[in-house]
Coordinates of C-alpha atoms in Angstrom, one line a residue:
M27 CA -11.2 31.8 -47.0
L28 CA -13.1 33.3 -43.7
R29 CA -15.6 30.5 -44.0
E30 CA -12.3 28.2 -44.8
I31 CA -10.6 29.6 -41.4
L32 CA -13.9 29.5 -39.0
E33 CA -13.9 25.5 -40.0
R34 CA -10.9 25.0 -37.9
F35 CA -11.9 26.8 -35.1
D36 CA -14.4 24.0 -33.2
E37 CA -14.8 26.7 -30.9
T38 CA -17.0 28.8 -33.0
V39 CA -19.8 29.5 -32.0
V40 CA -22.2 29.5 -34.6
V41 CA -26.1 31.5 -34.8
E42 CA -28.5 30.0 -37.2
K43 CA -31.3 31.9 -36.5
P44 CA -31.8 36.2 -38.5
V45 CA -29.5 39.1 -36.0
S46 CA -30.0 42.3 -36.3
K47 CA -27.1 44.4 -37.6
E48 CA -28.3 47.5 -35.0
L49 CA -27.0 46.8 -31.4
E50 CA -27.7 42.3 -31.9
I51 CA -24.7 41.6 -32.8
T52 CA -22.7 43.8 -30.2
K53 CA -24.8 40.9 -26.6
Y54 CA -23.0 38.4 -29.1
L55 CA -20.6 39.3 -29.1
L56 CA -20.1 40.3 -25.7
K57 CA -21.5 37.1 -24.4
Y58 CA -17.8 35.5 -26.6
R59 CA -15.9 37.5 -26.2
D60 CA -13.2 35.0 -26.8
R61 CA -15.2 32.8 -29.2
P62 CA -15.3 32.6 -32.9
V63 CA -18.8 33.8 -33.2
L64 CA -20.5 33.0 -37.2
F65 CA -24.1 34.4 -37.8
R66 CA -25.8 33.1 -40.4
D67 CA -28.3 35.9 -41.3
V68 CA -28.0 39.3 -40.5
D69 CA -29.8 41.4 -43.2
G70 CA -29.5 37.7 -45.5
W71 CA -25.4 37.9 -45.2
S72 CA -23.1 36.1 -43.3
V73 CA -21.5 38.1 -40.0
A74 CA -17.9 37.0 -38.4
G75 CA -16.3 38.3 -35.3
N76 CA -14.2 37.3 -32.5
I77 CA -12.2 35.7 -35.1
W78 CA -8.9 36.4 -33.4
S79 CA -9.4 37.0 -30.2
T80 CA -6.4 35.2 -28.3
R81 CA -2.8 35.1 -28.9
G82 CA -3.6 31.0 -28.2
R83 CA -5.7 31.5 -32.7
I84 CA -3.8 34.0 -34.0
A85 CA -0.9 31.6 -32.9
K86 CA -2.5 28.2 -34.2
F87 CA -3.4 30.0 -37.5
L88 CA -0.4 31.1 -37.9
G89 CA 1.2 27.6 -37.5
I90 CA 3.9 28.7 -34.4
D91 CA 3.9 29.0 -30.2
R92 CA 1.9 31.2 -28.5
E93 CA 5.2 32.7 -27.3
D94 CA 6.4 33.2 -30.8
L95 CA 4.1 35.7 -31.2
L96 CA 5.9 38.5 -30.8
H97 CA 9.3 37.7 -32.6
F98 CA 7.0 35.9 -36.1
I99 CA 5.8 40.3 -35.9
A100 CA 8.3 41.9 -35.5
D101 CA 10.8 39.4 -38.2
A102 CA 7.7 40.3 -40.7
M103 CA 7.9 44.5 -39.8
E104 CA 12.4 44.2 -39.4
N105 CA 12.1 41.7 -43.5
P106 CA 9.7 42.3 -45.5
A107 CA 8.6 40.8 -48.8
P108 CA 8.0 41.3 -52.0
Y109 CA 4.2 40.0 -53.2
E110 CA 2.9 38.6 -56.1
T111 CA 0.3 40.0 -58.3
V112 CA -1.5 37.0 -60.1
D113 CA -4.6 37.4 -63.3
D114 CA -7.1 35.9 -60.8
A115 CA -8.8 36.5 -57.2
P116 CA -12.0 34.6 -55.7
F117 CA -13.7 39.2 -54.8
L118 CA -13.7 39.7 -59.2
R119 CA -16.7 36.6 -59.3
N120 CA -19.3 39.3 -58.1
S121 CA -19.1 42.4 -58.9
T122 CA -22.0 45.7 -58.5
E123 CA -22.4 49.4 -58.4
D124 CA -26.0 49.2 -57.1
F125 CA -25.2 48.4 -53.8
S126 CA -26.1 50.2 -50.4
L127 CA -23.9 50.4 -47.4
L128 CA -27.5 50.8 -45.6
E129 CA -28.5 48.0 -46.7
L130 CA -24.7 45.6 -46.8
P131 CA -24.7 43.7 -42.8
V132 CA -22.2 46.5 -41.5
P133 CA -22.7 47.0 -37.6
K134 CA -24.2 49.8 -35.6
Y135 CA -22.3 48.1 -32.1
Y136 CA -23.1 50.5 -29.4
P137 CA -26.3 53.0 -28.3
K138 CA -24.6 56.3 -29.1
D139 CA -22.1 55.7 -32.1
G140 CA -22.7 57.7 -34.6
G141 CA -24.1 55.6 -37.3
Q142 CA -23.2 52.6 -38.6
Y143 CA -19.1 51.4 -38.6
F144 CA -16.7 49.7 -41.5
T145 CA -14.1 48.7 -38.5
S146 CA -12.3 46.0 -39.6
A147 CA -11.7 47.6 -42.8
M148 CA -8.2 47.9 -44.6
V149 CA -7.6 50.6 -46.2
I150 CA -4.7 50.5 -49.2
A151 CA -3.9 53.1 -51.7
K152 CA -0.5 53.9 -53.6
D153 CA 1.3 57.6 -53.8
E154 CA 2.2 59.0 -57.3
S155 CA 6.0 57.2 -57.3
G156 CA 4.2 53.9 -56.6
F157 CA 4.5 53.4 -52.9
V158 CA 1.0 51.4 -51.7
N159 CA 0.1 51.7 -48.4
A160 CA -1.8 49.7 -46.3
S161 CA -4.1 50.3 -42.8
F162 CA -6.8 49.6 -40.1
H163 CA -9.5 53.0 -40.3
R164 CA -12.6 52.4 -39.2
I165 CA -15.1 54.6 -41.3
M166 CA -18.7 56.4 -40.5
V167 CA -22.0 54.6 -43.1
R168 CA -23.4 58.3 -43.0
D169 CA -26.0 57.4 -46.9
D170 CA -25.8 54.7 -49.6
K171 CA -22.6 55.5 -50.8
T172 CA -20.9 58.2 -48.8
A173 CA -18.9 58.3 -45.5
A174 CA -17.1 59.6 -42.9
I175 CA -13.3 58.3 -42.7
R176 CA -11.0 58.4 -39.4
L177 CA -7.7 59.4 -40.5
V178 CA -4.8 60.1 -38.4
P179 CA -1.3 62.2 -38.7
R180 CA -0.4 59.2 -40.1
H181 CA 1.0 57.6 -43.8
L182 CA -2.2 57.0 -45.8
Y183 CA -3.5 61.1 -43.8
S184 CA -0.4 62.3 -45.6
M185 CA -1.6 60.6 -49.2
W186 CA -4.5 62.5 -48.9
K187 CA -3.7 65.9 -47.5
D188 CA -1.6 65.9 -50.8
K189 CA -4.6 65.2 -53.1
A190 CA -6.5 67.4 -51.3
E191 CA -4.4 70.6 -50.8
H192 CA -4.8 70.7 -54.8
G193 CA -8.5 69.8 -55.4
E194 CA -7.7 66.3 -56.3
E195 CA -9.6 63.0 -54.8
L196 CA -7.2 60.1 -53.0
D197 CA -8.3 56.8 -55.1
V198 CA -8.5 54.0 -52.4
R199 CA -9.5 50.1 -52.5
I200 CA -11.5 49.4 -49.0
I201 CA -10.8 45.1 -47.9
V202 CA -13.5 43.8 -44.9
G203 CA -12.9 40.5 -44.4
N204 CA -9.0 38.9 -43.8
P205 CA -6.6 36.4 -43.0
V206 CA -5.2 37.6 -39.6
H207 CA -1.7 38.3 -40.7
I208 CA -3.1 40.7 -43.2
L209 CA -4.9 42.4 -40.3
L210 CA -1.2 42.2 -38.6
A211 CA 0.4 44.0 -41.2
G212 CA -2.2 46.3 -41.6
A213 CA -2.2 48.1 -37.4
T214 CA 2.3 47.9 -38.1
S215 CA 3.7 51.4 -37.8
T216 CA 6.2 51.2 -40.5
S217 CA 8.8 52.9 -41.7
Y218 CA 6.4 55.8 -45.3
G219 CA 7.5 53.7 -47.9
I220 CA 8.0 50.7 -46.3
S221 CA 4.6 48.7 -47.3
E222 CA 2.3 47.1 -45.0
L223 CA 1.7 44.5 -47.8
E224 CA 5.1 43.3 -48.0
I225 CA 4.8 43.2 -44.6
A226 CA 2.1 40.8 -44.9
S227 CA 4.2 39.0 -47.6
R228 CA 7.2 38.0 -44.9
M229 CA 4.2 36.9 -42.3
S230 CA 3.0 34.9 -46.0
E231 CA 6.0 33.2 -46.6
G232 CA 7.0 32.3 -42.7
A233 CA 3.2 30.6 -41.6
F234 CA 2.5 29.1 -45.4
G235 CA 5.6 28.6 -47.3
K236 CA 4.7 31.3 -49.7
P237 CA 4.7 35.2 -50.4
L238 CA 1.1 37.1 -50.2
E239 CA -0.9 37.4 -53.4
V240 CA -2.6 40.6 -54.6
V241 CA -4.7 41.1 -58.2
D242 CA -4.5 44.8 -59.2
L243 CA -7.9 46.0 -59.6
R244 CA -7.6 49.4 -61.8
G245 CA -4.4 50.3 -60.6
I246 CA -3.9 48.9 -57.0
P247 CA -2.8 45.3 -55.1
V248 CA -5.6 43.8 -53.8
P249 CA -4.9 40.8 -51.5
V250 CA -7.0 37.8 -53.3
E251 CA -8.0 36.6 -50.3
T252 CA -10.0 38.4 -48.8
E253 CA -14.3 39.0 -49.3
F254 CA -15.3 41.6 -49.6
V255 CA -13.7 45.1 -51.7
F256 CA -15.2 48.6 -52.7
E257 CA -14.0 51.0 -54.8
A258 CA -13.7 54.9 -53.5
R259 CA -12.4 57.8 -53.5
I260 CA -11.5 60.2 -50.4
T261 CA -12.8 63.6 -51.0
P262 CA -11.3 66.6 -49.6
E263 CA -14.3 67.4 -48.2
L264 CA -15.3 67.1 -43.7
V265 CA -18.0 66.3 -42.0
D266 CA -19.1 65.2 -39.2
E267 CA -17.3 61.6 -38.0
G268 CA -18.7 59.9 -34.7
P269 CA -19.7 59.3 -31.3
F270 CA -18.0 56.1 -31.3
V271 CA -16.3 53.4 -29.2
D272 CA -12.4 52.9 -28.8
I273 CA -10.4 50.8 -27.5
T274 CA -10.8 51.3 -24.0
G275 CA -14.6 50.8 -24.2
T276 CA -15.3 54.7 -23.5
Y277 CA -16.7 57.0 -26.2
D278 CA -14.7 59.6 -28.9
Y279 CA -16.0 61.9 -29.7
V280 CA -16.9 63.8 -32.8
R281 CA -14.9 65.1 -35.5
K282 CA -15.0 66.1 -38.5
Q283 CA -12.9 63.9 -41.0
P284 CA -12.8 63.6 -44.5
L285 CA -15.8 62.3 -47.0
V286 CA -15.8 59.0 -48.9
V287 CA -17.5 58.1 -51.8
F288 CA -18.0 54.2 -52.3
E289 CA -18.4 53.5 -56.0
R290 CA -18.2 50.2 -57.0
M291 CA -18.1 46.9 -54.8
Y292 CA -16.8 43.3 -55.0
H293 CA -16.9 40.4 -53.3
V294 CA -16.8 36.5 -52.7
D295 CA -19.6 34.4 -53.3
E296 CA -21.4 33.2 -49.7
P297 CA -18.8 36.9 -48.4
I298 CA -18.2 36.5 -44.9
F299 CA -18.2 40.0 -43.6
H300 CA -15.9 40.8 -40.4
A301 CA -17.4 42.4 -38.0
L302 CA -14.7 44.2 -35.3
L303 CA -16.0 44.7 -32.3
P304 CA -14.6 47.7 -30.9
G305 CA -13.0 47.7 -27.7
G306 CA -13.2 43.3 -28.1
Y307 CA -10.5 41.2 -27.4
E308 CA -10.2 41.2 -31.4
H309 CA -9.7 44.7 -31.0
F310 CA -8.0 44.4 -28.4
M311 CA -5.6 42.1 -30.7
L312 CA -5.0 43.6 -33.4
M313 CA -3.8 46.3 -32.1
G314 CA -1.8 45.5 -29.5
L315 CA 0.3 43.0 -31.3
P316 CA 2.1 44.3 -33.7
K317 CA 3.2 47.6 -30.5
E318 CA 5.0 44.4 -28.0
P319 CA 7.9 44.4 -30.8
Q320 CA 8.8 47.8 -30.8
I321 CA 8.3 47.2 -26.8
Y322 CA 11.1 44.2 -27.0
A323 CA 13.0 45.8 -29.9
S324 CA 13.4 48.8 -27.4
V325 CA 14.0 47.3 -24.2
K326 CA 16.9 44.9 -25.7
R327 CA 18.8 48.3 -26.5
V328 CA 18.9 49.4 -22.9
V329 CA 19.1 45.3 -21.0
P330 CA 20.6 42.3 -23.7
K331 CA 18.7 39.4 -22.0
V332 CA 15.4 40.4 -23.3
H333 CA 12.6 37.0 -22.8
G334 CA 9.6 38.2 -23.7
V335 CA 7.1 41.5 -24.4
R336 CA 2.8 41.1 -23.2
L337 CA 0.4 44.2 -23.6
T338 CA -2.4 42.6 -21.3
E339 CA -6.1 42.5 -21.4
G340 CA -6.7 44.4 -18.6
G341 CA -5.5 47.3 -20.0
A342 CA -6.8 47.5 -23.8
M343 CA -3.8 46.2 -25.1
W344 CA -2.9 49.7 -24.9
L345 CA -1.7 51.1 -22.1
H346 CA -0.2 48.0 -19.7
A347 CA 2.9 46.1 -20.6
V348 CA 4.3 43.6 -18.5
V349 CA 8.1 42.7 -19.6
S350 CA 10.2 39.8 -18.6
I351 CA 14.5 40.2 -18.3
T352 CA 17.1 38.5 -17.0
K353 CA 19.3 41.2 -14.7
Q354 CA 22.7 41.8 -14.8
H355 CA 23.4 45.1 -13.5
D356 CA 21.2 46.3 -10.4
G357 CA 19.0 49.6 -12.3
D358 CA 18.1 47.5 -15.3
G359 CA 14.4 46.5 -13.9
K360 CA 14.1 50.8 -14.2
N361 CA 16.5 50.9 -16.7
A362 CA 13.7 48.3 -19.0
I363 CA 11.2 50.9 -17.5
L364 CA 12.1 54.2 -19.4
A365 CA 13.5 52.3 -22.1
A366 CA 8.7 50.8 -23.5
F367 CA 7.7 53.8 -22.6
A368 CA 9.8 55.4 -25.2
G369 CA 8.5 51.8 -27.5
H370 CA 5.0 52.4 -27.0
P371 CA 4.8 56.5 -26.1
S372 CA 1.2 55.5 -25.7
L373 CA 1.8 52.9 -22.6
K374 CA 0.6 53.8 -18.9
H375 CA 1.8 51.3 -17.0
V376 CA 4.7 48.6 -16.6
I377 CA 5.8 46.1 -15.3
V378 CA 9.5 44.4 -15.0
V379 CA 9.6 41.2 -13.7
D380 CA 12.3 38.5 -13.3
E381 CA 12.6 35.4 -15.9
D382 CA 11.1 32.5 -14.2
I383 CA 7.5 34.4 -13.7
N384 CA 4.9 33.6 -16.9
I385 CA 4.3 37.9 -18.3
Y386 CA 0.3 35.4 -19.8
D387 CA -0.3 34.6 -16.7
D388 CA -1.9 38.0 -14.2
R389 CA -1.4 35.9 -11.2
D390 CA 1.8 35.5 -11.2
V391 CA 2.7 38.9 -12.6
E392 CA 0.4 40.1 -9.2
W393 CA 3.1 37.4 -7.5
A394 CA 6.5 39.3 -8.3
I395 CA 4.7 42.4 -7.5
A396 CA 3.8 41.0 -3.9
T397 CA 6.8 39.3 -3.2
R398 CA 9.4 41.3 -4.9
F399 CA 8.4 45.1 -5.2
Q400 CA 8.5 48.2 -2.2
A401 CA 6.8 51.1 -3.5
D402 CA 9.8 53.5 -2.4
K403 CA 12.3 51.6 -4.1
D404 CA 10.8 49.8 -7.2
L405 CA 8.4 52.7 -8.2
V406 CA 9.0 54.8 -11.0
V407 CA 6.7 57.9 -11.9
I408 CA 6.7 59.7 -14.4
P409 CA 4.5 63.2 -14.2
N410 CA 2.5 64.9 -17.2
A411 CA 4.3 62.6 -19.9
R412 CA 2.3 62.4 -23.8
G413 CA 0.3 59.4 -23.7
S414 CA -2.7 58.2 -25.4
S415 CA -5.9 60.0 -26.6
L416 CA -7.6 57.3 -26.0
D417 CA -7.1 57.5 -22.5
P418 CA -9.8 59.3 -20.7
S419 CA -8.2 59.7 -17.4
A420 CA -5.8 62.3 -19.4
T421 CA -5.8 65.5 -19.7
K422 CA -5.1 66.8 -23.5
S423 CA -3.6 63.4 -23.9
L424 CA -0.5 64.6 -20.7
T425 CA -0.7 61.5 -18.7
A426 CA 1.1 60.2 -15.5
K427 CA 2.9 57.6 -16.2
W428 CA 4.5 54.7 -13.9
G429 CA 6.7 51.8 -13.9
I430 CA 7.2 49.2 -10.4
D431 CA 10.6 47.4 -10.9
A432 CA 8.9 43.9 -9.8
T433 CA 12.5 41.8 -10.4
K434 CA 15.2 40.9 -8.1
P435 CA 17.6 42.7 -5.3
L436 CA 21.0 40.9 -7.7
E437 CA 22.9 40.7 -4.5
R438 CA 19.5 39.3 -2.3
K439 CA 18.5 36.4 -5.3
E440 CA 18.6 32.7 -3.0
E441 CA 16.0 34.7 -0.6
F442 CA 13.4 35.2 -2.9
E443 CA 14.4 31.6 -4.2
R444 CA 11.0 29.9 -5.4
A445 CA 9.9 26.5 -2.3
K446 CA 10.0 23.3 -5.8
V447 CA 9.5 19.5 -5.8

């Protein structure tokens, strides 16, 4: 459970005094951007944020090295494993229909937000064939029992649309407060028919030696480790959703999105609500880390020796990447650039470096650009490409992309040798 997880981290900041869920939580999470923050009293509830705000902390929890995160996630995506259904879960101890979303510690993070927002919520749904989908969705509270849910055209959207076209509602479970392997799995992009819960189960096997455990909650599997669970239904009705601050730290606009009705709440004893700061480091990690294996796999298809991929914090772990390769032929750097864009279509800028450059050190990467890059020879510019809708500088999601080949020319490698003692 989250309380036990937070106790493992010596760097956790504990806020004992009462804190308002309207804007005040945000101030603390911005002040301690890379440290977990535990609030003891937010309208009488415990709240935590920035839990998974660094690669090192995520890797430590999973029992692996930081550099192995990419391969750990890739293995789970490629080898999903069955989860195990058990009879009980801690959250089943507390169940009620007598609750108000407005009275829960759901924060309003920024002044222009459309309302209080669930930001760490994952939605679990099952279709007629038995396929179980689990995915992240921001949810804006409207009143005591209803909210607007942002659905992009992916799997949950497809499941909802199939129901909505027949005037029916989609039965879902909304979960809040989960360990990082479940969160990372929920952020992966996979083929329809592969359950994110099975990806989480593979991660659980790799990290803890056991499959993910779930309980059957009225026909839908729910991980036993979650803090809050809500029985809900997504209706065909569309309502205003937004504004909302997305990963780039800028406001997304108001859209018509489905209305979701909350019916029953479950929670563990002394639960902790997970407040995921929009545009914060934790947001970067959970959204960006599952994209790195996709870039890696794409580049690996054109350059045999790929050593690592990093989506950078400065690029919101969405728009900028650094890729480390060993060149076998001149031109490999440019091929790697094009493959990186193919692996993550939202990517805007990519830098390709040699294996001796530490991709986790921004100064080292900049040094490679300074000493191994010539703009008239090594810059790749792609105008009017499809990019990210989250980039405010794009025009109708069309953007100019560039790639920097900061690798050494093979015929002059010795001229670029670093001095060593």
